[in-house]
Amino acid sequence: MSTNAREPIGVIGTGYVGLVTAAGFAELGSDVYCIDIDEAKIDGLRQGQIPIWEPGLAELVEKHRGRLHFSTDLADALEHARLLFVAVGTPPTYSGDADLSAVHAVVDAMPASDRHALVMKSTVPCGTGEAIKRAFREQGKEGFRYVSCPEFLKEGSAVKDFLEPDRVVIGDDGDWAGDAVAELYSPLDTAVVRTDIKSAEMVKLASNAFLATKISFINEIANVCEETGADVVEVARGMGLDDRIGPKFLQAGIGFGGSCFPKDVSALKQLAGNSGYHFQLLNAVIEVNELQKRRVIGKLEKHLGTLVGKRVALLGLAFKPNTDDMREATSLVLSARLTAAGAQVSAYDPIAEDEARRLMPGLAFADDALGAVRDADAVVLVTEWDEFKALDLSAVRDAMAGQVLIDGRNALDPEAVRGAGLVYEGIGRE
Ligand code: UDX
């Protein structure tokens, strides 16, 4: 990997996307000026404290301490860098639109300049670039350039995704800024899609919506498999070998969560709706996902009858393995539904416990998986952490009061579970 001195950049927002982007460009040789309005966070980062759990990130930040500069003062970035990557939050509003107030705060804070460009990493609706350029013109800052460069980082493998991307998408107006962003990515061996700003914005939304559609599709196939006796794992294996379909994102389960899919699917649906188009497919993707989370309740009732007074253990709480992120996690809906149905819920997650305690104060948290399943009538595997795949199933059986194991991610071997004396039920397979 190139370590020659390269163009310095600014990164505004030191959240998940901002930090990974900053550390990634530092690895490619740039000095990076990271700006955040949160003083405590910046103080922590200066002392080497990484506010999120992401494999490889702390090591990369430590390795490039000399190149990573942390500040709350935007002027530090403006002085040293022409390209200012924007990586601030764009959470959903009640209407399902993206809340762009943090993005606009950044735009408003920019000075008039012929030397700088904003490079949008945050996920924004199609048309945001146009609105920002209009705001620049109204504010007398028409010299400021704008580039859309969406991120495709997956939590848990974000550092790898930055350094080994499937593609880099750069949408620009054909000026120096787009070329400068392309040059920054040039050490990476990857396809670079150069296009206009609106198309780049849409690539991001459409990619996430398509992946979410793929998941809801296989989840519906799983539900039909349950009716017909087919095994969705076998079905996905057979489908995935078709080059046109591909094997990824065909794992049936109890629904997708996270900071991106739910938000981006509803943002795209809303974006279409705002311009008068009714995006029927995405309505179904969202609804299937919500129902999928709730199907677990029916499975438990099938085995336990009423859930009143029953003890149910949840293994895994984060929205997926290798992250402590609880945003839109299936466990949130599941634990709320279980509690409402009168069950007593115990839980264990290898690293998401702190955030989970805050969000689900009524749960009994255990220090390990066996602690969570002790005296349980049923266990639900919610997040497929590796340590659950290696569980001593006989010890689980001995610790439990009942025998039901719902494998919400089809992560366990059904025969091994049954062999240990448990009742197995997966998603779309017996
Ligand atoms: C996603 C996109 O993959 C990434 O490109 C984008 O930048 C941000 O959103 P992330 O949210 O980190 O990344 O998670 P991802 O690994 O894509 O999984 C999302 C959800 O889908 C998880 O809840 C996961 O459990 C679920 N999922 C994924 C399935 O249920 N089945 C699958 O086959 C794949």
XYZ file of C-alpha atoms in Angstrom, residues 40-367:
328
model
C -15.479 15.228 24.734
C -15.232 12.960 21.712
C -12.373 14.967 20.209
C -10.547 14.988 23.563
C -10.944 11.221 23.765
C -9.734 10.705 20.202
C -6.658 12.836 20.894
C -5.897 10.423 23.741
C -6.411 7.434 21.474
C -9.898 6.500 22.714
C -12.068 5.116 19.913
C -15.778 5.680 20.654
C -17.019 2.738 18.561
C -16.214 -0.958 18.399
C -15.034 -1.825 14.907
C -12.448 -4.534 14.184
C -9.073 -3.098 13.102
C -10.063 0.553 13.557
C -8.265 1.220 16.850
C -5.080 -0.320 15.445
C -5.254 1.783 12.280
C -5.891 5.009 14.229
C -2.977 4.166 16.527
C -0.706 3.358 13.577
C -1.416 6.747 11.999
C -1.555 8.955 15.078
C 0.974 11.224 13.385
C -1.287 11.780 10.382
C -4.629 12.045 12.171
C -5.367 15.465 13.650
C -8.463 15.949 15.803
C -10.089 19.324 16.401
C -13.410 21.052 17.062
C -12.323 23.995 14.916
C -13.345 23.789 11.269
C -10.615 26.324 10.438
C -7.983 23.625 11.062
C -9.376 21.530 8.234
C -9.991 24.504 5.910
C -6.420 25.691 6.355
C -4.768 22.368 5.517
C -7.179 20.670 3.102
C -9.177 21.501 -0.041
C -11.371 18.393 0.158
C -13.714 18.248 3.146
C -15.436 14.885 3.494
C -18.809 15.167 5.237
C -19.693 12.216 7.464
C -22.394 13.528 9.775
C -25.562 11.709 10.814
C -28.700 11.760 8.641
C -31.230 9.979 10.877
C -34.817 9.376 9.779
C -37.522 11.878 10.692
C -41.069 10.889 11.649
C -42.083 11.175 7.988
C -39.378 8.722 6.899
C -37.401 11.481 5.156
C -33.737 11.860 6.092
C -33.008 14.607 8.640
C -30.425 16.769 6.887
C -30.012 19.398 9.604
C -26.451 18.285 10.456
C -25.514 18.372 6.758
C -26.937 21.873 6.357
C -25.141 23.045 9.502
C -21.888 22.015 7.807
C -22.855 23.805 4.578
C -23.746 26.976 6.476
C -20.448 26.881 8.385
C -18.365 26.925 5.193
C -16.750 30.209 4.172
C -16.821 31.593 0.624
C -13.947 29.865 -1.191
C -12.725 29.006 -4.690
C -10.285 26.477 -3.292
C -12.460 24.019 -1.369
C -14.953 21.240 -2.062
C -17.436 19.340 0.096
C -17.334 15.596 -0.522
C -20.553 13.975 0.721
C -20.083 10.620 2.454
C -23.262 10.797 4.550
C -26.215 9.005 2.989
C -28.534 11.679 1.625
C -31.591 11.684 -0.635
C -31.142 12.096 -4.367
C -31.252 15.859 -5.009
C -29.327 16.878 -1.892
C -26.249 17.872 -3.894
C -28.389 20.162 -6.001
C -29.947 21.716 -2.889
C -26.518 22.264 -1.344
C -25.164 23.905 -4.480
C -28.209 26.178 -4.468
C -27.540 27.037 -0.812
C -23.922 27.828 -1.660
C -25.096 30.174 -4.437
C -27.614 31.894 -2.157
C -24.916 32.358 0.462
C -22.481 33.872 -2.063
C -20.228 30.793 -1.930
C -20.644 29.630 -5.546
C -16.902 28.884 -5.774
C -17.319 25.986 -3.354
C -17.307 22.678 -5.279
C -19.405 19.620 -4.464
C -18.801 15.902 -4.923
C -20.999 12.933 -3.987
C -18.932 9.954 -2.855
C -21.226 7.548 -1.012
C -19.897 5.016 1.464
C -20.597 1.284 1.256
C -19.008 0.254 4.557
C -20.466 -2.674 6.475
C -20.222 -2.541 10.233
C -17.857 -5.202 11.498
C -15.779 -5.143 8.304
C -15.685 -1.414 7.597
C -11.890 -1.063 7.590
C -11.549 -3.908 5.115
C -14.427 -2.515 3.036
C -12.640 0.848 2.859
C -9.309 -0.639 1.784
C -10.764 -3.336 -0.505
C -13.995 -1.858 -1.881
C -16.091 -3.491 -4.601
C -16.230 -0.056 -6.235
C -15.822 3.636 -5.530
C -18.591 5.926 -6.801
C -17.767 9.576 -7.510
C -20.464 11.975 -8.714
C -19.277 15.459 -9.649
C -19.706 18.420 -11.969
C -16.620 17.698 -14.052
C -14.374 20.138 -12.180
C -11.099 19.706 -10.254
C -12.801 18.289 -7.146
C -14.016 15.023 -8.709
C -10.559 14.378 -10.162
C -8.954 15.116 -6.789
C -11.242 12.597 -5.036
C -10.488 9.993 -7.730
C -6.763 10.614 -7.214
C -7.162 10.031 -3.457
C -8.615 6.585 -4.125
C -6.073 5.737 -6.848
C -3.864 3.495 -4.625
C -6.814 1.102 -4.296
C -7.222 -1.629 -6.873
C -10.919 -1.167 -7.579
C -13.486 -0.049 -10.148
C -14.191 3.689 -10.009
C -17.581 4.828 -11.251
C -17.394 8.471 -12.376
C -20.841 9.919 -12.874
C -23.096 12.895 -12.177
C -24.051 13.873 -8.637
C -27.699 12.730 -8.695
C -26.807 9.320 -10.102
C -24.126 8.813 -7.442
C -26.666 9.683 -4.744
C -29.103 7.188 -6.232
C -26.495 4.403 -6.511
C -26.199 4.402 -2.730
C -29.928 4.360 -1.983
C -30.676 1.810 -4.701
C -27.858 -0.508 -3.570
C -29.071 -0.629 0.013
C -32.713 -0.957 -1.044
C -31.814 -3.827 -3.367
C -29.889 -5.694 -0.659
C -32.783 -5.204 1.769
C -35.151 -6.498 -0.929
C -32.977 -9.576 -1.364
C -33.234 -10.278 2.374
C -36.996 -9.770 2.546
C -37.356 -11.943 -0.553
C -35.461 -14.877 0.963
C -37.355 -14.392 4.220
C -40.641 -14.782 2.363
C -39.259 -17.860 0.596
C -38.355 -19.172 4.067
C -41.908 -18.634 5.249
C -43.226 -20.576 2.261
C -40.620 -23.295 2.952
C -42.142 -23.655 6.412
C -45.511 -24.315 4.819
C -44.188 -26.757 2.226
C -41.437 -28.602 4.078
C -38.581 -27.311 1.902
C -35.343 -26.131 3.532
C -34.527 -22.477 2.780
C -30.796 -23.022 3.369
C -30.781 -25.611 0.582
C -32.972 -23.391 -1.592
C -30.618 -20.396 -1.138
C -27.624 -22.613 -1.942
C -29.249 -23.725 -5.163
C -30.327 -20.193 -6.107
C -27.036 -18.555 -5.189
C -25.022 -20.621 -7.647
C -26.819 -18.806 -10.460
C -24.334 -16.094 -11.423
C -27.154 -13.633 -11.962
C -28.410 -14.112 -8.402
C -25.235 -14.732 -6.365
C -25.033 -16.336 -2.929
C -24.746 -13.219 -0.755
C -27.593 -11.681 1.239
C -29.695 -14.796 0.864
C -29.569 -15.800 4.515
C -33.080 -16.066 5.852
C -33.545 -14.930 9.426
C -35.594 -12.822 11.793
C -35.186 -9.606 9.855
C -32.604 -6.980 8.990
C -31.694 -4.058 11.216
C -28.850 -1.607 11.621
C -28.244 2.043 10.976
C -28.595 1.846 7.187
C -31.071 -0.595 5.696
C -34.226 0.401 7.602
C -33.387 4.109 7.272
C -32.336 4.035 3.628
C -35.238 1.885 2.463
C -37.724 4.230 4.074
C -35.809 7.288 2.810
C -35.967 5.988 -0.772
C -39.639 5.123 -0.418
C -40.287 8.606 0.950
C -38.152 10.266 -1.726
C -40.187 8.496 -4.408
C -43.437 9.399 -2.648
C -42.438 13.064 -2.375
C -41.999 13.190 -6.133
C -45.349 11.477 -6.731
C -44.187 7.901 -7.287
C -45.556 5.069 -5.164
C -42.690 2.600 -4.671
C -44.786 -0.527 -4.057
C -41.926 -2.994 -3.768
C -40.260 -1.108 -0.918
C -43.501 -0.997 1.068
C -43.509 -4.782 0.953
C -39.809 -5.022 1.858
C -40.437 -2.989 5.006
C -43.620 -4.831 5.962
C -42.105 -8.283 5.425
C -39.194 -7.265 7.656
C -41.471 -6.087 10.469
C -43.575 -9.252 10.302
C -40.443 -11.399 10.216
C -39.291 -10.062 13.585
C -42.687 -10.891 15.084
C -42.949 -14.424 13.684
C -40.683 -15.588 16.495
C -43.544 -15.014 18.938
C -45.776 -17.418 16.998
C -43.023 -20.028 16.933
C -42.596 -19.767 20.705
C -46.348 -19.987 21.298
C -46.518 -23.072 19.104
C -44.205 -24.870 21.530
C -44.967 -23.193 24.856
C -48.620 -22.213 24.560
C -49.205 -18.924 26.330
C -46.046 -16.936 27.057
C -47.391 -15.552 30.337
C -44.814 -16.313 33.037
C -42.572 -18.218 30.612
C -38.829 -17.594 30.676
C -37.287 -16.798 27.304
C -33.552 -16.267 26.779
C -32.217 -14.115 23.940
C -28.729 -14.955 22.703
C -27.268 -11.924 20.934
C -28.783 -8.443 20.944
C -26.736 -6.394 18.442
C -28.300 -6.006 14.972
C -25.636 -8.346 13.600
C -22.431 -10.006 14.863
C -19.121 -8.182 15.349
C -20.684 -4.884 16.292
C -22.058 -3.307 19.463
C -24.611 -1.386 17.394
C -28.178 -1.770 18.620
C -29.831 0.527 16.086
C -33.014 -1.074 14.699
C -31.893 -4.417 16.133
C -34.459 -7.209 15.922
C -33.876 -7.840 19.634
C -35.590 -4.524 20.470
C -38.891 -5.534 18.872
C -38.602 -9.096 20.095
C -37.953 -8.245 23.731
C -40.760 -5.673 23.733
C -43.216 -8.160 22.211
C -42.163 -10.910 24.629
C -42.511 -8.640 27.628
C -45.920 -7.462 26.404
C -46.970 -11.108 26.072
C -46.082 -11.689 29.728
C -42.755 -13.526 29.322
C -39.697 -12.986 31.488
C -36.741 -12.223 29.257
C -33.087 -12.885 29.992
C -30.333 -11.947 27.556
C -26.650 -12.049 26.760
C -24.580 -10.295 24.095
C -20.771 -10.471 23.926
C -20.313 -6.699 23.517
C -23.592 -4.814 23.061
C -24.701 -5.125 26.695
C -24.114 -1.520 27.781
C -26.253 -0.030 25.043
C -28.793 -2.848 25.395
C -29.176 -2.162 29.126
C -29.959 1.455 28.329
C -32.557 0.545 25.686
C -34.102 -2.490 27.379
C -33.969 -1.864 31.132
C -36.529 -4.589 31.893
C -34.330 -7.469 30.744
C -32.248 -9.697 33.026
C -28.702 -9.524 31.642
C -26.329 -12.440 32.079
C -22.530 -12.528 31.887
